[in-house]
Short mmCIF file of C-alpha atoms and ligand atoms in Angstrom, two decimals:
data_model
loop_
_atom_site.label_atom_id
_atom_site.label_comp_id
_atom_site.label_asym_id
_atom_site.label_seq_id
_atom_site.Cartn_x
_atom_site.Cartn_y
_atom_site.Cartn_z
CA UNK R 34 83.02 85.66 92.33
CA UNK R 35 86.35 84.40 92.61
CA UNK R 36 88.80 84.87 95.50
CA UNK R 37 92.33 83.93 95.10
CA UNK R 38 95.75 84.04 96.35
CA UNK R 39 99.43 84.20 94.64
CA UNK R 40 101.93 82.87 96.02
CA UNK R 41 105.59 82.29 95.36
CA UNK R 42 109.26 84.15 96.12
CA UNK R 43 109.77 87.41 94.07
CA UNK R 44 110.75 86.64 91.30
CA UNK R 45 108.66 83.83 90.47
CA UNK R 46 106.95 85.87 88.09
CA UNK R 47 103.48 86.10 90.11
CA UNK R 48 102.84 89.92 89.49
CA UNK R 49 102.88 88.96 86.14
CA UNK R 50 99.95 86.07 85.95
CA UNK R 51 98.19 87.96 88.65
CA UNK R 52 98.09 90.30 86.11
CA UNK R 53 96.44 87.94 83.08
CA UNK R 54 94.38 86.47 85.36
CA UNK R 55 92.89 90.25 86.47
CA UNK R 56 92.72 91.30 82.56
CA UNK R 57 90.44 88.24 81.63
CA UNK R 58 88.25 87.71 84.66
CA UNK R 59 88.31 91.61 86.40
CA UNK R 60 89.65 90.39 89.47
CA UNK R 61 90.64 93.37 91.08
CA UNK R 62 94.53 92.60 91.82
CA UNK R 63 95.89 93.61 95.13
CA UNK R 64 99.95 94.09 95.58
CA UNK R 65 100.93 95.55 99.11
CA UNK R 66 104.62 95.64 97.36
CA UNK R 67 102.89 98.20 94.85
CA UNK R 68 100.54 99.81 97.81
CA UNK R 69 104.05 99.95 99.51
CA UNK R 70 106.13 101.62 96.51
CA UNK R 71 103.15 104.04 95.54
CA UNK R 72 103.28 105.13 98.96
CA UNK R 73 107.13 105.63 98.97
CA UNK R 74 107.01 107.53 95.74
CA UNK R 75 104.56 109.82 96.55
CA UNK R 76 106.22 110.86 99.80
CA UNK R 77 103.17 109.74 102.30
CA UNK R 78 103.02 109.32 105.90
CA UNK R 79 102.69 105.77 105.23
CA UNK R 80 105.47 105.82 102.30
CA UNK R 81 107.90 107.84 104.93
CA UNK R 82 106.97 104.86 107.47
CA UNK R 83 107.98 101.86 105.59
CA UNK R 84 110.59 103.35 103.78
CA UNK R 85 113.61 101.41 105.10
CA UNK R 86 111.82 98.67 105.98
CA UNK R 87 111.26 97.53 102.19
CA UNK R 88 114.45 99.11 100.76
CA UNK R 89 116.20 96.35 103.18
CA UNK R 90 114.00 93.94 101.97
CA UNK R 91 112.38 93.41 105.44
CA UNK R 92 109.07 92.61 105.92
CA UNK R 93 106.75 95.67 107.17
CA UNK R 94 105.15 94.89 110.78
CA UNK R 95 101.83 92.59 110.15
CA UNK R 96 99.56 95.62 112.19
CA UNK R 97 100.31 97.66 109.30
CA UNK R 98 100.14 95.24 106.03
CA UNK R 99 96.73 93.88 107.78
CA UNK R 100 95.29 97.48 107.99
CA UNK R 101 96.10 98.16 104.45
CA UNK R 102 94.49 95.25 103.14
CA UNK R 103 91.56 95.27 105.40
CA UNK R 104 90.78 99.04 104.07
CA UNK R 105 91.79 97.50 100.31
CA UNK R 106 88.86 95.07 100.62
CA UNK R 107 86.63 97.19 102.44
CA UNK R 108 86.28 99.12 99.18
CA UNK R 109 84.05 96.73 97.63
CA UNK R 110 85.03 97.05 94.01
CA UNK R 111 85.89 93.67 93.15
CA UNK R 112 82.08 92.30 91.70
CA UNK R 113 84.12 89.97 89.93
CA UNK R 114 86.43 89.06 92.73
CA UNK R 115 90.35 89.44 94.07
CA UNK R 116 93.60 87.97 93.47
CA UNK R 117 96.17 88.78 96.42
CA UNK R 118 99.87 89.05 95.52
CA UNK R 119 102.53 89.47 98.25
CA UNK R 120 100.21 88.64 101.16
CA UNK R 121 99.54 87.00 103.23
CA UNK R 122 103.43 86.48 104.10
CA UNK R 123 103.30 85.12 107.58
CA UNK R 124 101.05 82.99 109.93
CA UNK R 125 99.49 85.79 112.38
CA UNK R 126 98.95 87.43 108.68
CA UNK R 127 97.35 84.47 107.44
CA UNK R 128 95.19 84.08 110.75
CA UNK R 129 94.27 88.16 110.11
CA UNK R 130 92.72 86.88 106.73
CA UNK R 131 90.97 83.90 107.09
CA UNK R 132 89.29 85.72 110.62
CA UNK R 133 87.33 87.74 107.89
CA UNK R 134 87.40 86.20 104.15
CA UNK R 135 87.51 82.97 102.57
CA UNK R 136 89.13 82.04 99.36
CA UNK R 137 88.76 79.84 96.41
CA UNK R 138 92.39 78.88 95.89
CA UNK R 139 95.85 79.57 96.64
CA UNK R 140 97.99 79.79 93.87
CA UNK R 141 101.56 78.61 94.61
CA UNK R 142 104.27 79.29 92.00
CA UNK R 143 107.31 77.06 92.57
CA UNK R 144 110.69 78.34 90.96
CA UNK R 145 114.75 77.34 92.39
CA UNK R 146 116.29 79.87 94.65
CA UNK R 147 119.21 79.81 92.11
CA UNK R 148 117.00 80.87 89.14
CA UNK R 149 115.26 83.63 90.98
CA UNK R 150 118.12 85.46 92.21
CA UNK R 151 119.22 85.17 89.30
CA UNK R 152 116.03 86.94 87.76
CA UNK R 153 115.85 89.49 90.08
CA UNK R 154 119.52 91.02 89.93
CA UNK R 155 118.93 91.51 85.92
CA UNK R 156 115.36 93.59 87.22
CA UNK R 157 115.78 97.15 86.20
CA UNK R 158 113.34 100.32 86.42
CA UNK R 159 113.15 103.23 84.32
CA UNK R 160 114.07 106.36 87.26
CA UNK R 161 111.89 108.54 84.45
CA UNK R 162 108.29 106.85 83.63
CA UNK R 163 108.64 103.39 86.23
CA UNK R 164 108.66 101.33 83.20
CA UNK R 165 109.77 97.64 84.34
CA UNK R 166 112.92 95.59 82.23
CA UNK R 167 114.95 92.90 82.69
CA UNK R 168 118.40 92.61 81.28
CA UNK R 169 117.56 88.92 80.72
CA UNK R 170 114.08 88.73 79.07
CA UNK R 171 113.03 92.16 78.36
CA UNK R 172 116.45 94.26 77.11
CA UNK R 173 115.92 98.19 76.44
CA UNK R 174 117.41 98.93 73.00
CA UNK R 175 120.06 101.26 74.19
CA UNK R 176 122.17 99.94 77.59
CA UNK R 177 120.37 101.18 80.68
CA UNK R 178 118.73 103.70 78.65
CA UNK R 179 114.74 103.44 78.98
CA UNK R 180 112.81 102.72 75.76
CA UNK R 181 109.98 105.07 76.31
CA UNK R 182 111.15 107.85 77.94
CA UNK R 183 115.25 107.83 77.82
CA UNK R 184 115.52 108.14 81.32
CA UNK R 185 118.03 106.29 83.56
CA UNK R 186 117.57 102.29 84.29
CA UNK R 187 118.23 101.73 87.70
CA UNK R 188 118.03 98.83 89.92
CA UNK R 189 114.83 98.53 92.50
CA UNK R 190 116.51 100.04 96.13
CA UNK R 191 115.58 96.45 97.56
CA UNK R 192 116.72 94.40 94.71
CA UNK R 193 121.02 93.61 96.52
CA UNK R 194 122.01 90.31 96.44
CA UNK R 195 121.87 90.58 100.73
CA UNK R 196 118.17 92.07 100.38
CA UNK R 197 116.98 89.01 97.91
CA UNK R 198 118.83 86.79 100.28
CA UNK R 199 116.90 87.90 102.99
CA UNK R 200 113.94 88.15 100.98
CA UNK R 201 114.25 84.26 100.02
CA UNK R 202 115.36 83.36 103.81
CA UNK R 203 111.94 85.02 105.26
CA UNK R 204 109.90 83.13 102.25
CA UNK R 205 111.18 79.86 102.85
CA UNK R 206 111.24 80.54 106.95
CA UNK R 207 107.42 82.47 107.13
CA UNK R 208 105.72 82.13 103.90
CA UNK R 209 105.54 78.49 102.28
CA UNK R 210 104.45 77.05 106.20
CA UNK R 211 101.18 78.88 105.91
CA UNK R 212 100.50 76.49 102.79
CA UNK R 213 99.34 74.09 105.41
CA UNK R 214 97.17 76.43 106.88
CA UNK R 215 95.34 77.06 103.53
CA UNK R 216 95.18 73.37 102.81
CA UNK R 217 92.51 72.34 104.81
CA UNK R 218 90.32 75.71 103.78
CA UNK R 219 91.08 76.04 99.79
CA UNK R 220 92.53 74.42 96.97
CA UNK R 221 96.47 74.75 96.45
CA UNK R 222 97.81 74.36 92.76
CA UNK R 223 101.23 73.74 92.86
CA UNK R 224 102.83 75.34 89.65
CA UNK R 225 106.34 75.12 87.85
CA UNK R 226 107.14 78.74 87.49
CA UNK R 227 110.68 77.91 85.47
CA UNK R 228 108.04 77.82 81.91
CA UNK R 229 107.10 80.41 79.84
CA UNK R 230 104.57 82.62 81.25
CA UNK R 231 101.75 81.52 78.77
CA UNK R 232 102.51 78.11 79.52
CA UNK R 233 102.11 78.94 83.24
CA UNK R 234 98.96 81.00 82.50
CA UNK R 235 97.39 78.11 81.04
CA UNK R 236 98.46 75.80 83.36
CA UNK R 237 97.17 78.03 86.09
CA UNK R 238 93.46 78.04 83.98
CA UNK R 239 93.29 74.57 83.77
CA UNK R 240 93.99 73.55 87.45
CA UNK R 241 91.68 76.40 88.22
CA UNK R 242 88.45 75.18 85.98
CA UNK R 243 88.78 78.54 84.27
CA UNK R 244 88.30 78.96 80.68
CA UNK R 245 91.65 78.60 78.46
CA UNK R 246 91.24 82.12 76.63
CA UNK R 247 88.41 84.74 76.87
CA UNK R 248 86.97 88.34 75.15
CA UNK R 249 86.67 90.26 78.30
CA UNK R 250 86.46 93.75 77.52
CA UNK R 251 89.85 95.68 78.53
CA UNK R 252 89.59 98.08 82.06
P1 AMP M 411 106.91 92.73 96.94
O1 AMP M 411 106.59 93.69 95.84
O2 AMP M 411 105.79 91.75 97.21
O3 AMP M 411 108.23 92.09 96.74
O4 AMP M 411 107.03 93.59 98.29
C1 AMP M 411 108.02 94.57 98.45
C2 AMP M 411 108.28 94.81 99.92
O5 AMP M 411 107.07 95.30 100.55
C3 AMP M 411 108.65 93.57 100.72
O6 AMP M 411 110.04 93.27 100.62
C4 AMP M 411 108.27 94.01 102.13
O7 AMP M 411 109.21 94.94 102.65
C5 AMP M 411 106.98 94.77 101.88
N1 AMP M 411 105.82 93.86 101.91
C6 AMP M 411 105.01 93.53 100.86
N2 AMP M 411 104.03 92.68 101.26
C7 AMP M 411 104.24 92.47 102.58
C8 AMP M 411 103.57 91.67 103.58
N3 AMP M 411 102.50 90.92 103.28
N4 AMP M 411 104.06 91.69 104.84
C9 AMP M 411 105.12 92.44 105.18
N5 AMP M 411 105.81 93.21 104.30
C10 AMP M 411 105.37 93.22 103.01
#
């Protein structure tokens, strides 16, 4: 069993090595951004509640991000473990969690302000199929034209320079103190997010004890 958390601003690139890290080791990953954006596209209660909160790139009231995790977890379908992305994001979130769970690690992707605005105004999303690009590292063959499905590119709602501003502001203000928290209870890798993301996968594995590459059957 292995219990982790990401952690680093948007844009650091931790959706994607939560990602490897659930492919190889079925961790079951857990995004509230995605819970959130799910939500919103579907047009639930919850979607219709949050709404403006995440388009203006505020955080979402801890009462509500704690009850969506709690039920997350309560669903018992990680044998193999979790990896948390986008939470916790606060202290009195950070406080919820560690009332309840433990965790092996917290891992804490470090990348320049500078660089990830820079990343995250050149985000785009397919308005068609929700296929992710980035007009820096992932171009669609045609100018905001998707790949897959030729529908429109737009930017994410939240993704304004004022909204990643803000977005940075509350990380630097709320998130990165509740390292110290998590110090005494788990292990913290610190990790240069500015490489490649294989380098940063490996990196990750190694710091972690975990095996460099492995056959785990796809899910
Ligand atoms: P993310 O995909 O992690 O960038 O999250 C997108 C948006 O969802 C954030 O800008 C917040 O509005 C909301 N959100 C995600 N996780 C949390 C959290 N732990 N606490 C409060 N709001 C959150």
């Amino acid at each position: 069993m292995r219990k982790y958390i990401i952690m680093g601003a948007q844009g650091s690139g931790k959706g994607t090595q939560a990602g490897m890290l659930k492919k190889d080791f079925d961790l079951v990953h857990i995004s509230v951004g995605d819970i959130f954006r799910w939500n919103i596209q579907n047009h639930t209660k919850l979607g219709a509640r949050v709404k403006r909160i995440v388009a203006a790139g505020e955080l979402v009231p801890d009462e509500l991000v704690d009850e969506i995790v709690r039920s997350r977890l309560d669903q018992h379908d990680w044998n193999y473990g979790f990896i948390l992305d986008g939470f916790p994001r606060n202290r009195p979130q950070a406080e919820f969690f560690l009332e309840t769970y433990d965790i092996d690690a917290v891992i804490h992707i470090v990348v320049p302000d500078a660089i990830v605005m820079e990343r995250i105004l050149s985000r785009r999303l397919c308005s068609g199929c929700g296929l992710d690009y980035n007009l820096i590292y992932h171009r669609p063959a045609v100018a905001d034209v998707c790949d897959v499905c030729k529908g429109k590119l737009i930017p994410r709602p939240d993704d304004t320079p004022e909204a990643v501003r803000g977005r940075l502001n509350d990380y630097h203000a709320k998130t990165e103190p509740i390292l110290d928290l998590f110090r005494q209870k788990a292990l913290i890798v610190d990790i240069d997010g500015t490489r490649s993301s294989l380098e940063i996968q490996e990196e990750i594995r190694r710091r972690l004890g975990l095996p460099l590459s492995v056959d785990a059957p796809e899910r």
